[in-house]
Each structure stands twice: as structure tokens, then as C-alpha cells.
GROMACS .gro file of C-alpha atoms in nm:
model
  336
    1MET     CA    1  -0.187   1.399   5.968
    2THR     CA    2   0.008   1.195   5.716
    3HIS     CA    3  -0.286   0.970   5.621
    4PRO     CA    4  -0.425   1.175   5.326
    5ALA     CA    5  -0.106   1.124   5.118
    6PRO     CA    6  -0.178   0.766   5.001
    7ALA     CA    7  -0.523   0.872   4.878
    8ALA     CA    8  -0.363   1.061   4.586
    9SER     CA    9  -0.200   0.753   4.430
   10PRO     CA   10  -0.518   0.563   4.329
   11ALA     CA   11  -0.631   0.867   4.126
   12ALA     CA   12  -0.335   0.845   3.886
   13PRO     CA   13  -0.419   0.500   3.739
   14GLU     CA   14  -0.778   0.611   3.682
   15ALA     CA   15  -0.678   0.919   3.480
   16ALA     CA   16  -0.456   0.734   3.229
   17PRO     CA   17  -0.723   0.516   3.063
   18ALA     CA   18  -0.951   0.819   3.015
   19LYS     CA   19  -0.691   0.984   2.792
   20HIS     CA   20  -0.684   0.688   2.555
   21LYS     CA   21  -1.056   0.640   2.515
   22PRO     CA   22  -1.119   0.929   2.270
   23ARG     CA   23  -0.844   0.802   2.039
   24VAL     CA   24  -0.983   0.448   2.034
   25VAL     CA   25  -1.328   0.580   1.955
   26ARG     CA   26  -1.187   0.804   1.681
   27MET     CA   27  -1.008   0.514   1.515
   28ASP     CA   28  -1.323   0.300   1.530
   29VAL     CA   29  -1.531   0.579   1.378
   30ARG     CA   30  -1.280   0.623   1.095
   31THR     CA   31  -1.282   0.252   1.012
   32LEU     CA   32  -1.661   0.234   1.032
   33SER     CA   33  -1.685   0.540   0.806
   34LEU     CA   34  -1.466   0.372   0.544
   35LEU     CA   35  -1.675   0.057   0.567
   36GLY     CA   36  -1.985   0.272   0.525
   37VAL     CA   37  -1.843   0.435   0.212
   38LEU     CA   38  -1.750   0.097   0.069
   39ALA     CA   39  -2.097  -0.039   0.145
   40ALA     CA   40  -2.256   0.266  -0.022
   41LEU     CA   41  -2.045   0.208  -0.333
   42VAL     CA   42  -2.155  -0.155  -0.345
   43VAL     CA   43  -2.518  -0.041  -0.325
   44ILE     CA   44  -2.460   0.215  -0.602
   45GLY     CA   45  -2.294  -0.047  -0.819
   46GLY     CA   46  -2.576  -0.290  -0.757
   47ILE     CA   47  -2.838  -0.029  -0.848
   48THR     CA   48  -2.669   0.109  -1.160
   49GLN     CA   49  -2.556  -0.229  -1.294
   50PRO     CA   50  -2.760  -0.496  -1.113
   51GLY     CA   51  -2.685  -0.767  -1.364
   52SER     CA   52  -2.309  -0.729  -1.376
   53PHE     CA   53  -2.167  -0.553  -1.068
   54LEU     CA   54  -2.275  -0.815  -0.815
   55ASP     CA   55  -2.183  -1.099  -1.048
   56THR     CA   56  -1.928  -1.336  -0.894
   57ASP     CA   57  -1.685  -1.291  -1.182
   58ASN     CA   58  -1.694  -0.913  -1.146
   59LEU     CA   59  -1.641  -0.923  -0.769
   60GLN     CA   60  -1.347  -1.157  -0.820
   61LEU     CA   61  -1.210  -0.911  -1.076
   62VAL     CA   62  -1.241  -0.619  -0.833
   63LEU     CA   63  -1.056  -0.808  -0.560
   64THR     CA   64  -0.788  -0.925  -0.802
   65GLN     CA   65  -0.724  -0.575  -0.930
   66ALA     CA   66  -0.716  -0.445  -0.573
   67SER     CA   67  -0.457  -0.707  -0.481
   68VAL     CA   68  -0.176  -0.565  -0.693
   69ILE     CA   69  -0.204  -0.202  -0.584
   70GLY     CA   70  -0.302  -0.321  -0.236
   71VAL     CA   71   0.032  -0.493  -0.179
   72VAL     CA   72   0.211  -0.175  -0.291
   73THR     CA   73  -0.006   0.031  -0.056
   74VAL     CA   74   0.091  -0.180   0.246
   75GLY     CA   75   0.457  -0.091   0.190
   76MET     CA   76   0.369   0.271   0.118
   77THR     CA   77   0.175   0.295   0.443
   78PHE     CA   78   0.483   0.204   0.645
   79VAL     CA   79   0.692   0.462   0.461
   80ILE     CA   80   0.438   0.743   0.510
   81ILE     CA   81   0.388   0.658   0.878
   82SER     CA   82   0.764   0.705   0.920
   83GLY     CA   83   0.736   1.055   0.772
   84GLY     CA   84   0.870   0.958   0.430
   85ILE     CA   85   0.727   0.919   0.081
   86ASP     CA   86   0.798   0.687  -0.211
   87LEU     CA   87   0.719   0.820  -0.558
   88SER     CA   88   0.902   0.536  -0.731
   89VAL     CA   89   0.675   0.240  -0.650
   90GLY     CA   90   0.510   0.237  -0.995
   91ALA     CA   91   0.844   0.249  -1.174
   92ILE     CA   92   0.983  -0.026  -0.949
   93VAL     CA   93   0.684  -0.247  -1.028
   94ALA     CA   94   0.742  -0.190  -1.401
   95LEU     CA   95   1.117  -0.250  -1.380
   96ALA     CA   96   1.079  -0.563  -1.168
   97GLY     CA   97   0.810  -0.691  -1.402
   98VAL     CA   98   1.005  -0.652  -1.726
   99TRP     CA   99   1.328  -0.780  -1.571
  100ALA     CA  100   1.146  -1.092  -1.449
  101THR     CA  101   0.988  -1.160  -1.790
  102THR     CA  102   1.295  -1.142  -2.013
  103VAL     CA  103   1.370  -1.456  -2.212
  104ALA     CA  104   1.684  -1.517  -2.007
  105THR     CA  105   1.497  -1.496  -1.677
  106GLN     CA  106   1.208  -1.718  -1.790
  107GLU     CA  107   1.454  -1.995  -1.871
  108TYR     CA  108   1.481  -2.048  -1.493
  109GLY     CA  109   1.108  -2.115  -1.469
  110PHE     CA  110   0.864  -2.013  -1.197
  111ALA     CA  111   1.128  -1.966  -0.928
  112GLY     CA  112   1.341  -1.752  -1.158
  113VAL     CA  113   1.056  -1.514  -1.240
  114LEU     CA  114   0.946  -1.481  -0.877
  115PHE     CA  115   1.298  -1.444  -0.739
  116THR     CA  116   1.396  -1.183  -0.999
  117ALA     CA  117   1.086  -0.972  -0.940
  118ILE     CA  118   1.145  -0.966  -0.566
  119LEU     CA  119   1.521  -0.915  -0.599
  120VAL     CA  120   1.480  -0.614  -0.830
  121GLY     CA  121   1.216  -0.464  -0.601
  122VAL     CA  122   1.434  -0.503  -0.291
  123GLY     CA  123   1.737  -0.375  -0.483
  124CYS     CA  124   1.556  -0.056  -0.582
  125GLY     CA  125   1.432  -0.016  -0.226
  126LEU     CA  126   1.791  -0.053  -0.105
  127VAL     CA  127   1.906   0.226  -0.334
  128ASN     CA  128   1.625   0.452  -0.214
  129GLY     CA  129   1.696   0.368   0.148
  130VAL     CA  130   2.071   0.430   0.126
  131LEU     CA  131   2.026   0.763  -0.053
  132ILE     CA  132   1.767   0.884   0.199
  133ALA     CA  133   1.893   0.735   0.525
  134TYR     CA  134   2.269   0.764   0.474
  135GLY     CA  135   2.300   1.002   0.182
  136GLY     CA  136   2.085   1.269   0.343
  137MET     CA  137   1.864   1.310   0.036
  138VAL     CA  138   1.507   1.427   0.071
  139PRO     CA  139   1.271   1.130   0.010
  140PHE     CA  140   1.078   1.324  -0.254
  141ILE     CA  141   1.392   1.386  -0.461
  142ALA     CA  142   1.551   1.044  -0.413
  143THR     CA  143   1.238   0.850  -0.507
  144LEU     CA  144   1.162   1.089  -0.793
  145ALA     CA  145   1.505   1.009  -0.934
  146MET     CA  146   1.432   0.638  -0.896
  147LEU     CA  147   1.101   0.689  -1.075
  148ALA     CA  148   1.272   0.845  -1.375
  149SER     CA  149   1.562   0.599  -1.392
  150GLY     CA  150   1.340   0.297  -1.326
  151ARG     CA  151   1.104   0.389  -1.608
  152GLY     CA  152   1.396   0.455  -1.840
  153LEU     CA  153   1.564   0.123  -1.763
  154ALA     CA  154   1.235  -0.064  -1.804
  155LEU     CA  155   1.190   0.095  -2.146
  156GLN     CA  156   1.547   0.006  -2.240
  157ILE     CA  157   1.503  -0.359  -2.141
  158THR     CA  158   1.179  -0.403  -2.337
  159ASP     CA  159   1.263  -0.169  -2.625
  160GLY     CA  160   0.900  -0.061  -2.594
  161LYS     CA  161   0.768  -0.413  -2.662
  162THR     CA  162   0.547  -0.639  -2.453
  163GLN     CA  163   0.728  -0.942  -2.310
  164MET     CA  164   0.495  -1.241  -2.305
  165VAL     CA  165   0.518  -1.497  -2.026
  166THR     CA  166   0.577  -1.856  -2.139
  167VAL     CA  167   0.628  -2.023  -1.800
  168PRO     CA  168   0.330  -2.258  -1.744
  169GLY     CA  169   0.347  -2.238  -1.365
  170VAL     CA  170   0.316  -1.859  -1.370
  171LEU     CA  171   0.030  -1.858  -1.618
  172LYS     CA  172  -0.158  -2.128  -1.427
  173LEU     CA  173  -0.187  -1.903  -1.120
  174GLY     CA  174  -0.407  -1.672  -1.321
  175GLU     CA  175  -0.643  -1.946  -1.434
  176ARG     CA  176  -0.971  -2.034  -1.265
  177ASP     CA  177  -0.849  -2.386  -1.189
  178SER     CA  178  -0.605  -2.234  -0.937
  179TYR     CA  179  -0.877  -2.059  -0.736
  180VAL     CA  180  -0.907  -2.173  -0.374
  181LEU     CA  181  -1.274  -2.194  -0.269
  182GLY     CA  182  -1.354  -1.945  -0.541
  183ILE     CA  183  -1.082  -1.704  -0.429
  184PRO     CA  184  -0.807  -1.611  -0.678
  185PRO     CA  185  -0.450  -1.684  -0.559
  186LEU     CA  186  -0.360  -1.315  -0.601
  187VAL     CA  187  -0.625  -1.221  -0.346
  188LEU     CA  188  -0.487  -1.477  -0.102
  189VAL     CA  189  -0.140  -1.324  -0.139
  190PHE     CA  190  -0.288  -0.978  -0.077
  191VAL     CA  191  -0.462  -1.103   0.237
  192ALA     CA  192  -0.140  -1.263   0.361
  193VAL     CA  193   0.061  -0.943   0.301
  194THR     CA  194  -0.208  -0.738   0.476
  195VAL     CA  195  -0.214  -0.964   0.782
  196ILE     CA  196   0.165  -0.972   0.806
  197GLY     CA  197   0.180  -0.594   0.763
  198TRP     CA  198  -0.080  -0.543   1.037
  199LEU     CA  199   0.108  -0.771   1.275
  200ILE     CA  200   0.441  -0.597   1.206
  201LEU     CA  201   0.294  -0.250   1.257
  202ASN     CA  202   0.086  -0.328   1.565
  203ARG     CA  203   0.260  -0.616   1.740
  204THR     CA  204   0.634  -0.567   1.693
  205THR     CA  205   0.905  -0.326   1.803
  206PHE     CA  206   0.966  -0.255   1.434
  207GLY     CA  207   0.616  -0.111   1.407
  208ARG     CA  208   0.656   0.096   1.723
  209ARG     CA  209   0.987   0.231   1.599
  210THR     CA  210   0.826   0.324   1.267
  211VAL     CA  211   0.557   0.526   1.444
  212ALA     CA  212   0.814   0.684   1.674
  213VAL     CA  213   1.036   0.794   1.384
  214GLY     CA  214   0.738   0.944   1.204
  215GLY     CA  215   0.611   1.118   1.515
  216ASN     CA  216   0.940   1.279   1.614
  217ALA     CA  217   1.264   1.155   1.461
  218GLU     CA  218   1.486   1.345   1.704
  219ALA     CA  219   1.299   1.213   2.007
  220ALA     CA  220   1.323   0.863   1.862
  221ARG     CA  221   1.698   0.904   1.820
  222LEU     CA  222   1.736   1.023   2.178
  223ALA     CA  223   1.533   0.720   2.288
  224GLY     CA  224   1.794   0.493   2.137
  225ILE     CA  225   1.637   0.416   1.800
  226ASP     CA  226   1.874   0.402   1.503
  227VAL     CA  227   1.663   0.631   1.283
  228ARG     CA  228   1.878   0.592   0.971
  229ARG     CA  229   1.872   0.213   0.985
  230GLN     CA  230   1.497   0.214   1.048
  231ARG     CA  231   1.440   0.429   0.740
  232LEU     CA  232   1.660   0.198   0.534
  233TYR     CA  233   1.454  -0.101   0.644
  234LEU     CA  234   1.131   0.079   0.557
  235TYR     CA  235   1.236   0.146   0.199
  236LEU     CA  236   1.356  -0.213   0.172
  237LEU     CA  237   1.007  -0.316   0.284
  238SER     CA  238   0.849  -0.089   0.025
  239GLY     CA  239   1.072  -0.236  -0.244
  240LEU     CA  240   0.981  -0.589  -0.133
  241CYS     CA  241   0.612  -0.509  -0.164
  242CYS     CA  242   0.674  -0.367  -0.512
  243GLY     CA  243   0.853  -0.686  -0.614
  244ILE     CA  244   0.562  -0.900  -0.492
  245ALA     CA  245   0.316  -0.671  -0.670
  246ALA     CA  246   0.520  -0.697  -0.991
  247PHE     CA  247   0.492  -1.076  -0.980
  248LEU     CA  248   0.116  -1.054  -0.917
  249LEU     CA  249   0.082  -0.819  -1.214
  250ILE     CA  250   0.278  -1.064  -1.430
  251VAL     CA  251   0.034  -1.339  -1.331
  252LEU     CA  252  -0.265  -1.112  -1.392
  253SER     CA  253  -0.158  -0.986  -1.735
  254GLY     CA  254   0.059  -1.276  -1.852
  255SER     CA  255   0.322  -1.030  -1.964
  256GLY     CA  256   0.576  -0.767  -1.865
  257GLN     CA  257   0.551  -0.410  -1.995
  258ASN     CA  258   0.743  -0.094  -1.926
  259THR     CA  259   0.411   0.089  -1.883
  260ASN     CA  260   0.300  -0.136  -1.596
  261GLY     CA  261   0.244   0.030  -1.260
  262ASN     CA  262   0.154   0.364  -1.417
  263LEU     CA  263   0.045   0.610  -1.144
  264TYR     CA  264   0.065   0.338  -0.877
  265GLU     CA  265   0.247   0.587  -0.657
  266LEU     CA  266  -0.051   0.822  -0.664
  267ASP     CA  267  -0.303   0.542  -0.607
  268ALA     CA  268  -0.105   0.401  -0.314
  269ILE     CA  269  -0.059   0.741  -0.150
  270ALA     CA  270  -0.425   0.826  -0.205
  271ALA     CA  271  -0.542   0.495  -0.055
  272ALA     CA  272  -0.320   0.546   0.250
  273ILE     CA  273  -0.451   0.901   0.299
  274ILE     CA  274  -0.812   0.785   0.264
  275GLY     CA  275  -0.735   0.520   0.523
  276GLY     CA  276  -0.624   0.780   0.777
  277THR     CA  277  -0.246   0.776   0.739
  278LEU     CA  278  -0.103   1.120   0.810
  279LEU     CA  279   0.124   1.262   0.541
  280THR     CA  280   0.327   1.422   0.820
  281GLY     CA  281   0.391   1.079   0.970
  282GLY     CA  282   0.336   0.928   1.311
  283ARG     CA  283  -0.003   0.771   1.250
  284GLY     CA  284  -0.165   0.526   1.014
  285THR     CA  285  -0.335   0.188   0.989
  286ILE     CA  286  -0.299  -0.104   0.753
  287VAL     CA  287  -0.672  -0.177   0.773
  288GLY     CA  288  -0.757   0.179   0.675
  289SER     CA  289  -0.518   0.170   0.379
  290VAL     CA  290  -0.664  -0.159   0.255
  291LEU     CA  291  -1.016  -0.015   0.278
  292GLY     CA  292  -0.890   0.286   0.082
  293VAL     CA  293  -0.766   0.052  -0.191
  294LEU     CA  294  -1.098  -0.131  -0.205
  295ILE     CA  295  -1.288   0.198  -0.225
  296PHE     CA  296  -1.083   0.326  -0.518
  297THR     CA  297  -1.091  -0.008  -0.699
  298THR     CA  298  -1.468  -0.029  -0.657
  299ILE     CA  299  -1.509   0.324  -0.790
  300GLN     CA  300  -1.302   0.236  -1.097
  301ASN     CA  301  -1.509  -0.075  -1.155
  302ILE     CA  302  -1.839   0.114  -1.128
  303PHE     CA  303  -1.714   0.378  -1.371
  304ALA     CA  304  -1.603   0.110  -1.617
  305LEU     CA  305  -1.932  -0.080  -1.600
  306ASN     CA  306  -2.127   0.242  -1.660
  307ASN     CA  307  -1.900   0.340  -1.951
  308LEU     CA  308  -1.799   0.666  -1.784
  309GLN     CA  309  -1.488   0.836  -1.911
  310SER     CA  310  -1.161   0.792  -1.727
  311ASP     CA  311  -1.112   1.168  -1.692
  312VAL     CA  312  -1.430   1.190  -1.483
  313GLN     CA  313  -1.295   0.905  -1.274
  314GLN     CA  314  -0.971   1.092  -1.209
  315ILE     CA  315  -1.163   1.406  -1.112
  316ALA     CA  316  -1.371   1.207  -0.864
  317LYS     CA  317  -1.057   1.047  -0.722
  318GLY     CA  318  -0.894   1.387  -0.681
  319ALA     CA  319  -1.200   1.524  -0.504
  320ILE     CA  320  -1.200   1.230  -0.262
  321ILE     CA  321  -0.832   1.290  -0.181
  322VAL     CA  322  -0.894   1.660  -0.111
  323VAL     CA  323  -1.185   1.579   0.119
  324ALA     CA  324  -0.977   1.316   0.302
  325VAL     CA  325  -0.691   1.560   0.361
  326LEU     CA  326  -0.930   1.829   0.486
  327VAL     CA  327  -1.085   1.579   0.726
  328GLN     CA  328  -0.737   1.485   0.846
  329ARG     CA  329  -0.648   1.848   0.915
  330ARG     CA  330  -0.973   1.905   1.100
  331THR     CA  331  -0.925   1.589   1.306
  332ALA     CA  332  -0.567   1.685   1.390
  333SER     CA  333  -0.665   2.037   1.495
  334THR     CA  334  -0.948   1.921   1.721
  335SER     CA  335  -0.730   1.656   1.886
  336HIS     CA  336  -0.479   1.914   2.016
   0.00000   0.00000   0.00000
């Protein structure tokens, strides 16, 4: 009479995989949808401007422009997944850029410019992280304050003037002679940051802790995760990405300006949302965010080639963001 009991145990392992299948399919569909949108944009660009859009120089330009905001978006994705937000990324890029291109800094050559850009970015991220994680400030307010102060300090350093780069090693990275197999060095850096970001998020305990904190901070704390320290690390990571992006922008423009990084915070947040990162935290993908960056950069390029006004471009971008958020809400409601 006791024989039927063991028959119940094999059923449990079979039920578990079934629960995960819908989520895997959903993630694949989202990624394929983004790839479909990007492919459609390429077709539109090729049809409207067949002689220029698909030109190698133009495609290299699109990827180069995507690299700068793309690096920022990788850091932003981590922050949003954790349930936070960073409105200061554009200001940090500007501040790091002008600080790294002062005459005093450029006297230390290539290493001095690169080190300063990264150091300023990480320093700003540290301030944000301490205020939010240990100071108890709301991320929106803390990073908004950094946005204002960062822009002000960048303006003070430059006195409103453009600081030209004179370091040969930095300028050479932006030249065609530095391309590797036809790929600009900035794109290679973007690819490296993307791969590292994907590995950290999906293959390390740091990534799992980030998702756990964004999903339920109190549950994460009860599970033994130091939530405050994790949030500090995340804003340090965001600051690091801003520092790298600032250096890439210096290479791209050959200068440092206090207006650099304008609206980068909105572009990075929008790209992450388009890529499927939830603003409420707990879910997001690096691949999706990168595709979001490529979609927005391609749209900007198509608008520029067709001589369409920037205000129309901003309206289109806003509409895409609204649609993405509505899709997120619908997906979240149907998954419960």
C-alpha cells in the first residue's frame, strides 16, 4: 500500500522546466522583434537614400556614433535593472571630457587624458552611489543634483570655450589608419564593453545580485545581499562607463566641450526601455539595450540623410518610447 508514494517524485522535476519555457520564448521574441525593427530601418534607409545610407563610410559613422552612447547605455542598464536611475550620465560625460582635455591634463599625454576621463567618471559615480546607498537619497534627486553640478563645473572649467586636443596618440585613434579590418577603434571598444557587460550580468554573482536587488530589495537583503554596497558598485559602474564614453567622444570630436553628452541620459534610458529593461527593475538585457541604441542611432542617421528636422526626430523618438512602455506594461500584466 506504500508503493504509490515514490511515483509522485518524478512529476516534480518535469513541472519545473515547463515554467521557464514561456519566459525563454518571450525573451527570444523580444530580441527578434528588435532585430526586425533594425532590419526594417536599414531597408528604409536603403530605399530613401540608396547612394549614401548603405555606403561603407556612412555605416562606419552610424556604428561610431552608437559606440559613445552605447557604452553609457550599458552602465545605465545595470542601474535600471537594480531599480535605480541615473540622470547625470550626460553631465558626467561632459565633465570628464573637459577635465581630460585641459592643457594641464594633456601635458601627460595619452595616458593622462584616458586616466583623467575614467577617474572623473568613477569619482562622480562614487558620489552618486554614496548619496543613494548610504545617504538615503532618492536616485532621481541625487543624480539630478549631479547633473546640475556637473554641467556647472564643466562650464566653469571651459569658460564656455572648446578645448582642442593636441595629443597625437588620442587624435590618431580617430583616423582611418587606426581602423582594424575596416572597423573603427571606438566600435571595438563598444563591442568589448558590451561583451563584458553581458558576461557580468548573466554569468556572475554580481549580475544575479543586481537582478535580485531590482526585483525585491528587501528579499535580497534577507537573502544575505548587502543591498547598499551593491547599489554603490552599480553607480560606480555607471560612472566608469561614462568615463570611457567621455574618452571615446574626445577621440571622435578631437575636443572637449561643456555641451558634450547633451540628453545622453534620455537616450540611454530610452535605449534600455526599448531593449526590454523594466523601469521598475528586476529585468533587462544588455543585448536588448544595445539593439535599442542601434535603432535610435539608425533613425537619427536616416533623418539626417533625408534632411528632416530634428524636432520631427524627437517626436518620433518620443512615440517609440511610449509604445515600448505600453508594450512592457502589457507584457507584465499578461505574465502574472
